[in-house]
């Protein structure tokens, strides 16, 4: 290691890895320090249950990663990343045995909403479909890290996306489309009537039609391993099992970039109450299953989908979100996001067997057991599910927080996605990646454009860092 590095990155989640790669590819010397024994943070894969069953304890479905301008600019395929696309990106089954779907085809999706809403859906998505790559770059680069390439489409997207998703739902006359959209918003644990929640639903829908909702072959660890391999190829170094508690724990560098929570950064760098107003959101309860066969969904569409949302209607989904985020209690009928990677990736489980991934929302810091409520929900849409279970690994907020210090109280978004904090995080600032110390930066999902495996906070933060490095 040189006596003075250009940049030190703390935390090897998707954003820390991306920030490190972006700096290394611009010729800066970079070292990365990670608290855990392997890189990956929220994008990793482990044999959590039985030998031969490879589970993703955190992210599994990757609509944002495959669309990400940061990842698309990197040679991740050369380092082993392979996206596998299920026949349907997503299905949302209903209690009557039918399902609405997000298909690669707009026509199939619209038809699944029923004749009264098919036209409204086409009118909603069509203006953005052919501009997706530019649009995604524009809104994921905000604020102020790049001028929009297509300001007109971005403004139009803002008009549709900034209002609450409950407004978007009014475009639809029937419950099928409303329910599917409510479920999409719930992916980031946002309240359905929250600011900019229409944009969340719309982004997931557009991603399905344009670049899909794939899983990574072999598991999400492949994303992190590809980023780390590229970093090493560029001369960067990676140090695992190294928890940073104080700035003095780190080697001398011209810049320090933190893929941590704002709270941890304030503690490590001595920023006092600089981020005291930053709020954390509800937690999740996660179960990874080893199954004896595929999930016995009643709706045939759900058997073909990579991701399956579970919530009988938009009211049930709204009630589940309210219980976890406002009423401080576990929902009776939790809204579930489930992913079944082995419908498309045979490397994840022994022949004929499957891995199955599911989580529901619970209050911040909740330490109960949601297993029974989750399995009761699954049995409504897949009778006989319990008979297929060979083994399960559960993790509530305390276990998630122990696994990754960024998941404070089990909040997998490292900060509530509500109010202005949806877009302006971790502070109301035009320069969210900078901190009170001119050499210290933050790049985690607590910065724009927020949660998900896409590396854009890391990419944007790296720009702020290299601008500073070139000035000094
Ligand atoms: C159950 C679950 C399901 C999810 N599902 C999806 C999904 O399907 N699709 C999707 O796109 N996203 C999903 N996510 C969210 C996704 O994992 C996160 O958005 C993403 O990982 C955030 O990346 P990050 O780099 O900001 O932080 P993280 O991935 O959290 O990485 C932070 C890293 O920093 C390290 N660290 C923290 N403090 C220190 C310290 N003091 N010293 C050294 N190292 C430190 C941590 O150990 C960790 O490795 C899910 C998350 C969870 C938990």
Short mmCIF file of C-alpha atoms and ligand atoms in Angstrom, two decimals:
data_model
loop_
_atom_site.label_atom_id
_atom_site.label_comp_id
_atom_site.label_asym_id
_atom_site.label_seq_id
_atom_site.Cartn_x
_atom_site.Cartn_y
_atom_site.Cartn_z
CA UNK A 1 0.00 0.00 0.00
CA UNK A 2 1.40 3.50 -0.79
CA UNK A 3 2.15 5.68 2.26
CA UNK A 4 -0.71 8.02 1.27
CA UNK A 5 -3.68 6.53 -0.56
CA UNK A 6 -5.99 8.61 -2.72
CA UNK A 7 -9.13 7.04 -1.27
CA UNK A 8 -10.18 4.63 1.43
CA UNK A 9 -13.68 3.13 1.23
CA UNK A 10 -15.39 1.68 4.33
CA UNK A 11 -17.98 -1.04 3.66
CA UNK A 12 -18.12 -3.50 0.75
CA UNK A 13 -21.82 -3.37 -0.07
CA UNK A 14 -22.84 -2.66 -3.68
CA UNK A 15 -22.35 1.08 -3.14
CA UNK A 16 -18.97 0.89 -1.43
CA UNK A 17 -17.73 -1.51 -4.10
CA UNK A 18 -19.05 0.72 -6.90
CA UNK A 19 -17.49 3.86 -5.40
CA UNK A 20 -14.15 2.06 -5.05
CA UNK A 21 -14.28 0.77 -8.65
CA UNK A 22 -15.21 4.19 -10.07
CA UNK A 23 -12.28 5.81 -8.29
CA UNK A 24 -9.81 3.05 -9.21
CA UNK A 25 -10.76 3.17 -12.88
CA UNK A 26 -9.90 6.87 -12.90
CA UNK A 27 -6.38 6.04 -11.75
CA UNK A 28 -6.74 6.75 -8.03
CA UNK A 29 -5.17 4.37 -5.48
CA UNK A 30 -7.97 2.79 -3.46
CA UNK A 31 -8.24 0.45 -0.45
CA UNK A 32 -11.55 -0.95 0.78
CA UNK A 33 -12.24 -2.13 4.35
CA UNK A 34 -15.18 -4.42 5.20
CA UNK A 35 -16.31 -5.49 8.69
CA UNK A 36 -17.49 -8.97 7.67
CA UNK A 37 -15.51 -11.93 6.36
CA UNK A 38 -16.74 -11.57 2.77
CA UNK A 39 -17.66 -8.69 0.47
CA UNK A 40 -21.27 -8.05 -0.53
CA UNK A 41 -23.24 -6.37 2.28
CA UNK A 42 -26.84 -6.71 1.06
CA UNK A 43 -25.85 -8.67 -2.07
CA UNK A 44 -24.47 -12.01 -0.89
CA UNK A 45 -25.22 -15.75 -1.06
CA UNK A 46 -24.85 -18.43 1.61
CA UNK A 47 -25.82 -22.05 2.32
CA UNK A 48 -28.14 -21.01 5.13
CA UNK A 49 -30.22 -24.18 5.44
CA UNK A 50 -29.01 -27.49 3.95
CA UNK A 51 -25.94 -28.46 1.90
CA UNK A 52 -26.40 -27.58 -1.77
CA UNK A 53 -29.11 -24.93 -1.15
CA UNK A 54 -27.65 -21.52 -1.99
CA UNK A 55 -29.74 -18.71 -0.49
CA UNK A 56 -29.64 -14.93 -0.83
CA UNK A 57 -30.07 -13.63 2.73
CA UNK A 58 -30.66 -10.10 1.38
CA UNK A 59 -31.27 -9.00 -2.24
CA UNK A 60 -32.48 -11.60 -4.74
CA UNK A 61 -34.41 -9.89 -7.58
CA UNK A 62 -32.54 -7.23 -9.53
CA UNK A 63 -34.65 -4.92 -11.70
CA UNK A 64 -32.61 -1.93 -10.52
CA UNK A 65 -29.20 -3.59 -10.94
CA UNK A 66 -29.81 -4.69 -14.53
CA UNK A 67 -31.06 -1.18 -15.42
CA UNK A 68 -28.36 0.66 -13.46
CA UNK A 69 -26.23 3.07 -15.53
CA UNK A 70 -23.38 2.45 -13.05
CA UNK A 71 -23.39 -1.34 -13.46
CA UNK A 72 -24.03 -1.19 -17.20
CA UNK A 73 -20.84 0.85 -17.57
CA UNK A 74 -18.72 -1.85 -15.91
CA UNK A 75 -17.43 -5.18 -17.33
CA UNK A 76 -19.21 -7.28 -14.70
CA UNK A 77 -20.09 -10.09 -17.13
CA UNK A 78 -16.37 -10.57 -17.81
CA UNK A 79 -16.01 -11.18 -14.07
CA UNK A 80 -18.67 -13.89 -13.98
CA UNK A 81 -21.96 -12.02 -13.53
CA UNK A 82 -24.75 -13.59 -15.57
CA UNK A 83 -28.34 -12.34 -15.43
CA UNK A 84 -31.03 -15.02 -15.66
CA UNK A 85 -34.52 -13.89 -16.65
CA UNK A 86 -37.55 -15.85 -15.45
CA UNK A 87 -40.39 -16.26 -17.93
CA UNK A 88 -42.36 -13.57 -16.04
CA UNK A 89 -40.59 -10.86 -14.02
CA UNK A 90 -43.39 -10.72 -11.44
CA UNK A 91 -46.82 -12.15 -10.64
CA UNK A 92 -49.39 -10.98 -8.12
CA UNK A 93 -51.89 -13.80 -7.39
CA UNK A 94 -55.37 -13.15 -5.98
CA UNK A 95 -57.49 -15.28 -3.62
CA UNK A 96 -59.71 -16.41 -6.55
CA UNK A 97 -56.76 -18.24 -8.16
CA UNK A 98 -56.12 -15.67 -10.92
CA UNK A 99 -53.14 -13.30 -11.09
CA UNK A 100 -52.07 -9.91 -12.43
CA UNK A 101 -48.57 -9.94 -13.88
CA UNK A 102 -45.68 -7.73 -14.79
CA UNK A 103 -44.54 -9.29 -18.03
CA UNK A 104 -41.80 -8.18 -20.41
CA UNK A 105 -44.75 -7.47 -22.73
CA UNK A 106 -46.89 -4.39 -22.03
CA UNK A 107 -49.80 -6.14 -23.77
CA UNK A 108 -49.72 -9.21 -21.52
CA UNK A 109 -49.43 -6.99 -18.43
CA UNK A 110 -52.31 -4.73 -19.49
CA UNK A 111 -54.50 -7.75 -20.31
CA UNK A 112 -53.89 -9.20 -16.84
CA UNK A 113 -55.47 -6.05 -15.29
CA UNK A 114 -58.75 -6.71 -17.08
CA UNK A 115 -60.48 -4.88 -19.97
CA UNK A 116 -61.44 -1.79 -17.98
CA UNK A 117 -57.84 -0.92 -17.05
CA UNK A 118 -55.77 -2.20 -19.96
CA UNK A 119 -55.93 1.12 -21.84
CA UNK A 120 -55.12 3.20 -18.76
CA UNK A 121 -52.03 1.08 -18.15
CA UNK A 122 -50.78 1.43 -21.71
CA UNK A 123 -51.26 5.21 -21.55
CA UNK A 124 -49.34 5.33 -18.27
CA UNK A 125 -46.20 3.48 -19.39
CA UNK A 126 -45.95 4.13 -23.13
CA UNK A 127 -44.45 7.68 -22.98
CA UNK A 128 -41.47 6.40 -20.99
CA UNK A 129 -40.75 2.99 -22.49
CA UNK A 130 -38.45 3.99 -25.32
CA UNK A 131 -36.60 6.54 -23.21
CA UNK A 132 -35.97 4.23 -20.27
CA UNK A 133 -32.15 4.17 -20.35
CA UNK A 134 -31.91 7.96 -20.49
CA UNK A 135 -34.68 8.45 -17.94
CA UNK A 136 -33.15 6.05 -15.46
CA UNK A 137 -29.78 7.76 -15.78
CA UNK A 138 -31.37 11.18 -15.30
CA UNK A 139 -33.39 10.44 -12.20
CA UNK A 140 -30.78 8.21 -10.58
CA UNK A 141 -28.09 10.87 -11.03
CA UNK A 142 -30.05 13.61 -9.32
CA UNK A 143 -29.44 15.84 -7.54
CA UNK A 144 -26.87 17.87 -9.38
CA UNK A 145 -24.29 15.21 -10.17
CA UNK A 146 -25.15 15.37 -13.86
CA UNK A 147 -27.36 17.58 -16.01
CA UNK A 148 -30.42 15.69 -17.31
CA UNK A 149 -29.98 14.38 -20.84
CA UNK A 150 -33.71 14.48 -21.52
CA UNK A 151 -35.22 17.17 -19.26
CA UNK A 152 -38.63 16.99 -20.96
CA UNK A 153 -39.12 13.29 -20.25
CA UNK A 154 -37.71 13.74 -16.74
CA UNK A 155 -40.20 16.56 -16.06
CA UNK A 156 -43.04 14.45 -17.42
CA UNK A 157 -41.94 11.55 -15.24
CA UNK A 158 -41.86 13.93 -12.26
CA UNK A 159 -45.43 15.04 -12.90
CA UNK A 160 -46.65 11.44 -12.83
CA UNK A 161 -44.20 10.19 -10.18
CA UNK A 162 -44.04 12.85 -7.47
CA UNK A 163 -47.68 12.51 -6.24
CA UNK A 164 -48.61 9.68 -3.85
CA UNK A 165 -49.28 6.25 -5.32
CA UNK A 166 -52.87 6.51 -4.08
CA UNK A 167 -53.32 9.19 -6.81
CA UNK A 168 -51.81 6.90 -9.44
CA UNK A 169 -54.22 4.17 -8.33
CA UNK A 170 -57.14 6.43 -9.29
CA UNK A 171 -56.24 5.93 -12.95
CA UNK A 172 -57.45 2.35 -12.54
CA UNK A 173 -61.06 1.30 -12.12
CA UNK A 174 -60.49 -2.22 -10.83
CA UNK A 175 -58.62 -3.67 -7.89
CA UNK A 176 -56.18 -5.84 -9.89
CA UNK A 177 -53.93 -3.02 -11.13
CA UNK A 178 -54.31 -1.08 -7.88
CA UNK A 179 -53.20 -4.08 -5.85
CA UNK A 180 -50.20 -4.81 -8.04
CA UNK A 181 -49.05 -1.17 -7.83
CA UNK A 182 -49.57 -1.04 -4.05
CA UNK A 183 -47.30 -4.09 -3.81
CA UNK A 184 -44.62 -2.42 -5.96
CA UNK A 185 -44.57 0.62 -3.68
CA UNK A 186 -44.27 -1.66 -0.66
CA UNK A 187 -40.95 -3.00 -2.03
CA UNK A 188 -39.22 0.01 -0.53
CA UNK A 189 -41.43 0.03 2.57
CA UNK A 190 -42.96 3.36 1.63
CA UNK A 191 -46.44 4.39 2.88
CA UNK A 192 -48.86 4.19 -0.08
CA UNK A 193 -49.86 7.86 0.34
CA UNK A 194 -46.27 9.08 0.61
CA UNK A 195 -44.51 11.72 -1.51
CA UNK A 196 -43.07 10.37 -4.81
CA UNK A 197 -44.45 6.87 -4.25
CA UNK A 198 -46.04 6.85 -7.72
CA UNK A 199 -42.49 7.03 -9.10
CA UNK A 200 -41.50 3.92 -7.14
CA UNK A 201 -44.33 1.86 -8.65
CA UNK A 202 -43.69 3.22 -12.11
CA UNK A 203 -39.94 2.53 -11.99
CA UNK A 204 -40.50 -1.15 -11.15
CA UNK A 205 -43.13 -1.50 -13.90
CA UNK A 206 -40.98 0.19 -16.56
CA UNK A 207 -37.97 -1.88 -15.50
CA UNK A 208 -39.98 -5.07 -16.08
CA UNK A 209 -40.85 -4.07 -19.66
CA UNK A 210 -37.43 -2.79 -20.62
CA UNK A 211 -34.63 -4.74 -18.93
CA UNK A 212 -36.52 -7.28 -16.80
CA UNK A 213 -36.28 -8.43 -13.18
CA UNK A 214 -33.49 -11.00 -13.33
CA UNK A 215 -31.67 -12.98 -10.67
CA UNK A 216 -27.90 -13.41 -10.73
CA UNK A 217 -26.77 -16.93 -11.73
CA UNK A 218 -25.39 -18.62 -8.63
CA UNK A 219 -26.88 -15.95 -6.36
CA UNK A 220 -26.49 -12.25 -5.62
CA UNK A 221 -22.95 -12.83 -4.36
CA UNK A 222 -22.00 -12.97 -8.05
CA UNK A 223 -22.73 -9.21 -8.34
CA UNK A 224 -20.48 -8.37 -5.39
CA UNK A 225 -17.75 -10.79 -6.45
CA UNK A 226 -17.70 -9.30 -9.96
CA UNK A 227 -17.36 -5.77 -8.55
CA UNK A 228 -14.58 -6.87 -6.17
CA UNK A 229 -12.74 -8.75 -8.94
CA UNK A 230 -12.86 -5.66 -11.17
CA UNK A 231 -11.60 -3.51 -8.30
CA UNK A 232 -8.61 -5.82 -7.77
CA UNK A 233 -7.95 -5.86 -11.52
CA UNK A 234 -7.74 -2.07 -11.39
CA UNK A 235 -5.17 -2.24 -8.58
CA UNK A 236 -7.51 -1.66 -5.62
CA UNK A 237 -7.12 -3.71 -2.45
CA UNK A 238 -9.88 -5.33 -0.38
CA UNK A 239 -9.50 -5.98 3.37
CA UNK A 240 -12.22 -8.06 5.05
CA UNK A 241 -12.85 -8.77 8.77
CA UNK A 242 -11.92 -5.14 9.46
CA UNK A 243 -14.56 -3.19 11.34
CA UNK A 244 -13.83 0.53 11.36
CA UNK A 245 -14.65 2.18 14.69
CA UNK A 246 -12.65 5.42 14.40
CA UNK A 247 -11.06 7.36 11.57
CA UNK A 248 -7.70 6.52 13.19
CA UNK A 249 -8.30 2.83 12.33
CA UNK A 250 -7.73 3.71 8.66
CA UNK A 251 -4.50 4.32 6.73
CA UNK A 252 -3.64 7.89 5.64
CA UNK A 253 -5.68 8.92 2.61
CA UNK A 254 -6.76 12.05 0.76
CA UNK A 255 -10.44 10.97 0.91
CA UNK A 256 -12.54 8.61 3.03
CA UNK A 257 -15.81 7.24 1.61
CA UNK A 258 -18.31 5.57 3.93
CA UNK A 259 -20.79 2.91 2.78
CA UNK A 260 -22.33 3.03 6.26
CA UNK A 261 -25.40 4.47 7.95
CA UNK A 262 -25.23 8.22 8.65
CA UNK A 263 -25.45 7.39 12.36
CA UNK A 264 -22.37 5.14 12.22
CA UNK A 265 -20.48 7.70 10.16
CA UNK A 266 -21.25 10.44 12.70
CA UNK A 267 -19.95 8.18 15.49
CA UNK A 268 -16.79 7.14 13.60
CA UNK A 269 -15.88 10.61 12.29
CA UNK A 270 -16.99 12.57 15.37
CA UNK A 271 -19.76 14.53 13.62
CA UNK A 272 -21.87 14.81 16.81
CA UNK A 273 -25.54 15.33 15.99
CA UNK A 274 -25.00 16.24 12.31
CA UNK A 275 -27.38 13.46 11.18
CA UNK A 276 -29.56 13.46 14.30
CA UNK A 277 -32.70 14.24 12.28
CA UNK A 278 -32.20 11.29 9.93
CA UNK A 279 -35.00 8.76 10.50
CA UNK A 280 -34.94 4.97 10.17
CA UNK A 281 -37.93 2.99 8.93
CA UNK A 282 -39.68 -0.27 9.78
CA UNK A 283 -37.87 -3.59 9.77
CA UNK A 284 -38.43 -6.84 7.91
CA UNK A 285 -38.74 -10.47 8.90
CA UNK A 286 -36.97 -12.69 6.38
CA UNK A 287 -37.29 -16.46 5.81
CA UNK A 288 -35.12 -18.55 3.48
CA UNK A 289 -36.62 -21.95 2.67
CA UNK A 290 -35.19 -25.17 1.31
CA UNK A 291 -38.13 -26.83 -0.49
CA UNK A 292 -38.77 -30.38 -1.66
CA UNK A 293 -40.27 -29.05 -4.93
CA UNK A 294 -41.57 -25.82 -6.46
CA UNK A 295 -44.05 -23.65 -4.53
CA UNK A 296 -47.55 -25.08 -5.27
CA UNK A 297 -49.10 -21.74 -6.31
CA UNK A 298 -52.77 -21.97 -7.31
CA UNK A 299 -52.30 -19.30 -10.01
CA UNK A 300 -50.31 -20.77 -12.93
CA UNK A 301 -48.70 -17.36 -13.63
CA UNK A 302 -47.04 -17.41 -10.21
CA UNK A 303 -45.27 -20.66 -11.08
CA UNK A 304 -43.57 -18.94 -14.04
CA UNK A 305 -42.52 -15.77 -12.21
CA UNK A 306 -39.21 -14.90 -10.55
CA UNK A 307 -40.88 -12.61 -8.00
CA UNK A 308 -44.35 -13.16 -6.52
CA UNK A 309 -46.08 -10.47 -4.42
CA UNK A 310 -48.58 -11.65 -1.79
CA UNK A 311 -51.39 -9.36 -0.64
CA UNK A 312 -55.08 -10.00 -1.28
CA UNK A 313 -55.92 -6.39 -2.24
CA UNK A 314 -54.59 -2.84 -1.90
CA UNK A 315 -56.43 -2.36 1.43
CA UNK A 316 -54.74 -5.43 2.93
CA UNK A 317 -51.33 -4.23 1.69
CA UNK A 318 -51.94 -0.72 3.05
CA UNK A 319 -53.01 -2.14 6.43
CA UNK A 320 -49.87 -4.31 6.63
CA UNK A 321 -47.62 -1.32 5.88
CA UNK A 322 -49.46 0.87 8.42
CA UNK A 323 -49.20 -1.78 11.13
CA UNK A 324 -45.42 -2.06 10.71
CA UNK A 325 -44.62 1.61 10.12
CA UNK A 326 -47.17 3.57 12.21
CA UNK A 327 -48.99 1.27 14.64
CA UNK A 328 -45.85 -0.44 15.96
CA UNK A 329 -47.28 -3.94 15.70
CA UNK A 330 -46.72 -6.92 13.43
CA UNK A 331 -49.40 -7.19 10.72
CA UNK A 332 -51.95 -10.03 11.04
CA UNK A 333 -51.86 -10.59 7.26
CA UNK A 334 -48.36 -9.44 6.26
CA UNK A 335 -47.68 -8.22 2.73
CA UNK A 336 -45.03 -10.56 1.35
CA UNK A 337 -42.41 -10.26 -1.34
CA UNK A 338 -41.23 -13.67 -2.43
CA UNK A 339 -38.54 -14.70 -4.91
CA UNK A 340 -38.04 -18.17 -6.36
CA UNK A 341 -34.58 -18.03 -8.01
CA UNK A 342 -34.43 -21.74 -8.73
CA UNK A 343 -37.28 -21.55 -11.29
CA UNK A 344 -34.61 -20.13 -13.58
CA UNK A 345 -31.28 -21.02 -11.90
CA UNK A 346 -30.59 -24.75 -11.45
CA UNK A 347 -27.33 -24.04 -9.62
CA UNK A 348 -29.19 -22.90 -6.50
CA UNK A 349 -30.53 -26.25 -5.23
CA UNK A 350 -30.05 -30.02 -5.74
CA UNK A 351 -32.01 -31.64 -8.62
CA UNK A 352 -35.78 -31.23 -8.22
CA UNK A 353 -35.40 -29.12 -5.06
CA UNK A 354 -35.82 -25.36 -4.71
CA UNK A 355 -34.73 -22.34 -2.67
CA UNK A 356 -37.48 -19.87 -1.79
CA UNK A 357 -37.03 -16.34 -0.39
CA UNK A 358 -39.68 -14.33 1.44
CA UNK A 359 -40.00 -11.33 3.71
CA UNK A 360 -42.73 -9.30 5.40
CA UNK A 361 -42.64 -5.93 7.13
CA UNK A 362 -42.48 -5.58 10.92
CA UNK A 363 -41.96 -2.59 13.24
CA UNK A 364 -38.49 -1.08 13.67
CA UNK A 365 -36.50 -3.24 16.09
CA UNK A 366 -39.32 -5.82 16.49
CA UNK A 367 -38.05 -9.04 18.06
CA UNK A 368 -40.98 -11.46 17.63
CA UNK A 369 -41.39 -14.40 15.26
CA UNK A 370 -43.48 -13.81 12.10
CA UNK A 371 -43.02 -17.34 10.71
CA UNK A 372 -46.55 -18.53 11.42
CA UNK A 373 -48.24 -15.41 9.96
CA UNK A 374 -46.04 -15.62 6.86
CA UNK A 375 -46.83 -19.29 6.29
CA UNK A 376 -50.57 -18.72 6.82
CA UNK A 377 -50.40 -16.05 4.07
CA UNK A 378 -48.50 -18.40 1.75
CA UNK A 379 -51.00 -21.22 2.33
CA UNK A 380 -53.82 -18.92 1.10
CA UNK A 381 -52.19 -18.67 -2.33
CA UNK A 382 -50.20 -21.92 -2.40
CA UNK A 383 -52.11 -24.58 -0.43
CA UNK A 384 -49.77 -27.37 0.63
CA UNK A 385 -46.75 -25.03 0.87
CA UNK A 386 -45.84 -26.18 4.38
CA UNK A 387 -45.61 -29.81 3.24
CA UNK A 388 -42.79 -28.86 0.85
CA UNK A 389 -40.58 -27.28 3.52
CA UNK A 390 -37.34 -29.20 4.17
CA UNK A 391 -35.69 -26.47 6.26
CA UNK A 392 -36.04 -22.76 7.01
CA UNK A 393 -33.67 -20.03 8.22
CA UNK A 394 -35.34 -17.01 9.80
CA UNK A 395 -33.98 -13.52 10.50
CA UNK A 396 -35.88 -10.69 12.18
CA UNK A 397 -34.60 -7.15 12.84
CA UNK A 398 -32.06 -8.14 15.56
CA UNK A 399 -30.46 -10.83 13.36
CA UNK A 400 -30.44 -8.56 10.26
CA UNK A 401 -28.81 -5.75 12.23
CA UNK A 402 -26.21 -8.17 13.65
CA UNK A 403 -25.42 -9.38 10.13
CA UNK A 404 -25.04 -5.87 8.71
CA UNK A 405 -24.57 -2.74 10.85
CA UNK A 406 -26.34 -0.66 8.16
CA UNK A 407 -29.70 -2.40 8.85
CA UNK A 408 -30.49 -0.41 11.98
CA UNK A 409 -33.56 -1.90 13.69
CA UNK A 410 -33.95 -4.26 10.70
CA UNK A 411 -34.49 -1.33 8.27
CA UNK A 412 -33.13 -2.79 5.03
CA UNK A 413 -33.27 0.62 3.31
CA UNK A 414 -30.86 2.23 5.87
CA UNK A 415 -33.36 5.04 6.40
CA UNK A 416 -37.09 5.59 6.10
CA UNK A 417 -38.38 6.08 2.57
CA UNK A 418 -40.95 8.70 3.51
CA UNK A 419 -41.52 12.42 3.13
CA UNK A 420 -38.69 14.47 1.67
CA UNK A 421 -36.24 11.83 2.91
CA UNK A 422 -37.43 9.69 -0.02
CA UNK A 423 -35.41 11.89 -2.36
CA UNK A 424 -33.31 14.14 -0.17
CA UNK A 425 -31.21 11.96 2.10
CA UNK A 426 -29.33 11.91 4.46
CA UNK A 427 -29.94 15.69 4.84
CA UNK A 428 -31.78 18.42 2.98
CA UNK A 429 -28.77 19.31 0.87
CA UNK A 430 -27.77 19.74 -2.75
CA UNK A 431 -24.51 17.93 -1.91
CA UNK A 432 -25.72 14.82 -0.10
CA UNK A 433 -22.45 12.86 -0.49
CA UNK A 434 -20.29 15.45 1.30
CA UNK A 435 -20.03 15.78 5.09
CA UNK A 436 -18.80 18.40 7.60
CA UNK A 437 -15.23 17.11 7.00
CA UNK A 438 -13.92 18.03 3.51
CA UNK A 439 -12.10 14.68 3.12
CA UNK A 440 -15.01 12.49 4.32
CA UNK A 441 -17.88 11.34 2.07
CA UNK A 442 -20.91 9.05 2.41
CA UNK A 443 -22.02 6.70 -0.39
CA UNK A 444 -24.50 4.21 1.12
CA UNK A 445 -28.18 3.78 0.23
CA UNK A 446 -28.83 6.51 2.81
CA UNK A 447 -27.93 8.88 -0.06
CA UNK A 448 -29.77 9.49 -3.39
CA UNK A 449 -31.18 7.73 -5.28
CA UNK A 450 -31.73 5.48 -2.25
CA UNK A 451 -32.28 1.78 -1.62
CA UNK A 452 -31.72 -1.21 -3.86
CA UNK A 453 -28.78 -2.94 -5.47
CA UNK A 454 -27.82 -0.56 -8.28
CA UNK A 455 -24.62 1.11 -7.11
CA UNK A 456 -25.84 4.60 -8.07
CA UNK A 457 -25.20 6.21 -4.66
CA UNK A 458 -21.65 4.84 -4.90
CA UNK A 459 -21.30 6.04 -8.49
CA UNK A 460 -22.59 9.54 -7.67
CA UNK A 461 -20.51 9.82 -4.50
CA UNK A 462 -17.36 8.80 -6.42
CA UNK A 463 -17.94 11.78 -8.74
CA UNK A 464 -18.04 14.13 -5.74
CA UNK A 465 -14.82 12.51 -4.47
CA UNK A 466 -12.84 12.72 -7.68
CA UNK A 467 -13.87 16.33 -8.20
CA UNK A 468 -12.49 17.09 -4.72
CA UNK A 469 -9.32 15.04 -5.34
CA UNK A 470 -8.63 16.89 -8.57
CA UNK A 471 -9.01 20.24 -6.81
CA UNK A 472 -6.53 19.39 -4.08
C1 LIG B 1 -33.84 -9.10 3.34
C2 LIG B 1 -33.43 -8.13 2.27
C3 LIG B 1 -33.97 -8.22 1.01
C4 LIG B 1 -33.59 -7.32 0.00
N1 LIG B 1 -34.06 -7.52 -1.27
C5 LIG B 1 -33.60 -6.76 -2.28
C6 LIG B 1 -33.87 -7.11 -3.63
O1 LIG B 1 -34.46 -8.16 -3.92
N2 LIG B 1 -33.40 -6.29 -4.60
C7 LIG B 1 -32.65 -5.17 -4.31
O2 LIG B 1 -32.25 -4.45 -5.25
N3 LIG B 1 -32.34 -4.85 -3.04
C8 LIG B 1 -32.78 -5.63 -2.03
N4 LIG B 1 -32.40 -5.36 -0.73
C9 LIG B 1 -31.72 -4.10 -0.44
C10 LIG B 1 -30.23 -4.13 -0.78
O3 LIG B 1 -29.63 -5.23 -0.18
C11 LIG B 1 -29.62 -2.82 -0.34
O4 LIG B 1 -30.35 -1.77 -0.96
C12 LIG B 1 -28.15 -2.69 -0.75
O5 LIG B 1 -27.39 -3.77 -0.32
C13 LIG B 1 -27.57 -1.39 -0.20
O6 LIG B 1 -26.23 -1.31 -0.54
P1 LIG B 1 -25.17 -0.45 0.29
O7 LIG B 1 -23.88 -0.63 -0.40
O8 LIG B 1 -25.70 0.92 0.50
O9 LIG B 1 -25.13 -1.10 1.75
P2 LIG B 1 -24.97 -2.58 2.26
O10 LIG B 1 -25.23 -3.54 1.18
O11 LIG B 1 -25.79 -2.66 3.49
O12 LIG B 1 -23.43 -2.71 2.62
C14 LIG B 1 -22.82 -2.02 3.67
C15 LIG B 1 -21.53 -2.74 4.02
O13 LIG B 1 -20.78 -1.94 4.93
C16 LIG B 1 -20.24 -2.77 5.94
N5 LIG B 1 -20.00 -1.93 7.10
C17 LIG B 1 -20.91 -1.24 7.83
N6 LIG B 1 -20.32 -0.59 8.83
C18 LIG B 1 -19.00 -0.87 8.74
C19 LIG B 1 -17.85 -0.48 9.51
N7 LIG B 1 -17.95 0.32 10.57
N8 LIG B 1 -16.64 -0.94 9.13
C20 LIG B 1 -16.51 -1.74 8.04
N9 LIG B 1 -17.56 -2.15 7.30
C21 LIG B 1 -18.78 -1.71 7.64
C22 LIG B 1 -21.32 -3.82 6.15
O14 LIG B 1 -20.80 -4.98 6.79
C23 LIG B 1 -21.77 -4.07 4.72
O15 LIG B 1 -21.00 -5.08 4.10
C24 LIG B 1 -32.71 -6.27 0.29
C25 LIG B 1 -32.13 -6.18 1.56
C26 LIG B 1 -32.46 -7.13 2.54
C27 LIG B 1 -31.78 -7.09 3.87
#
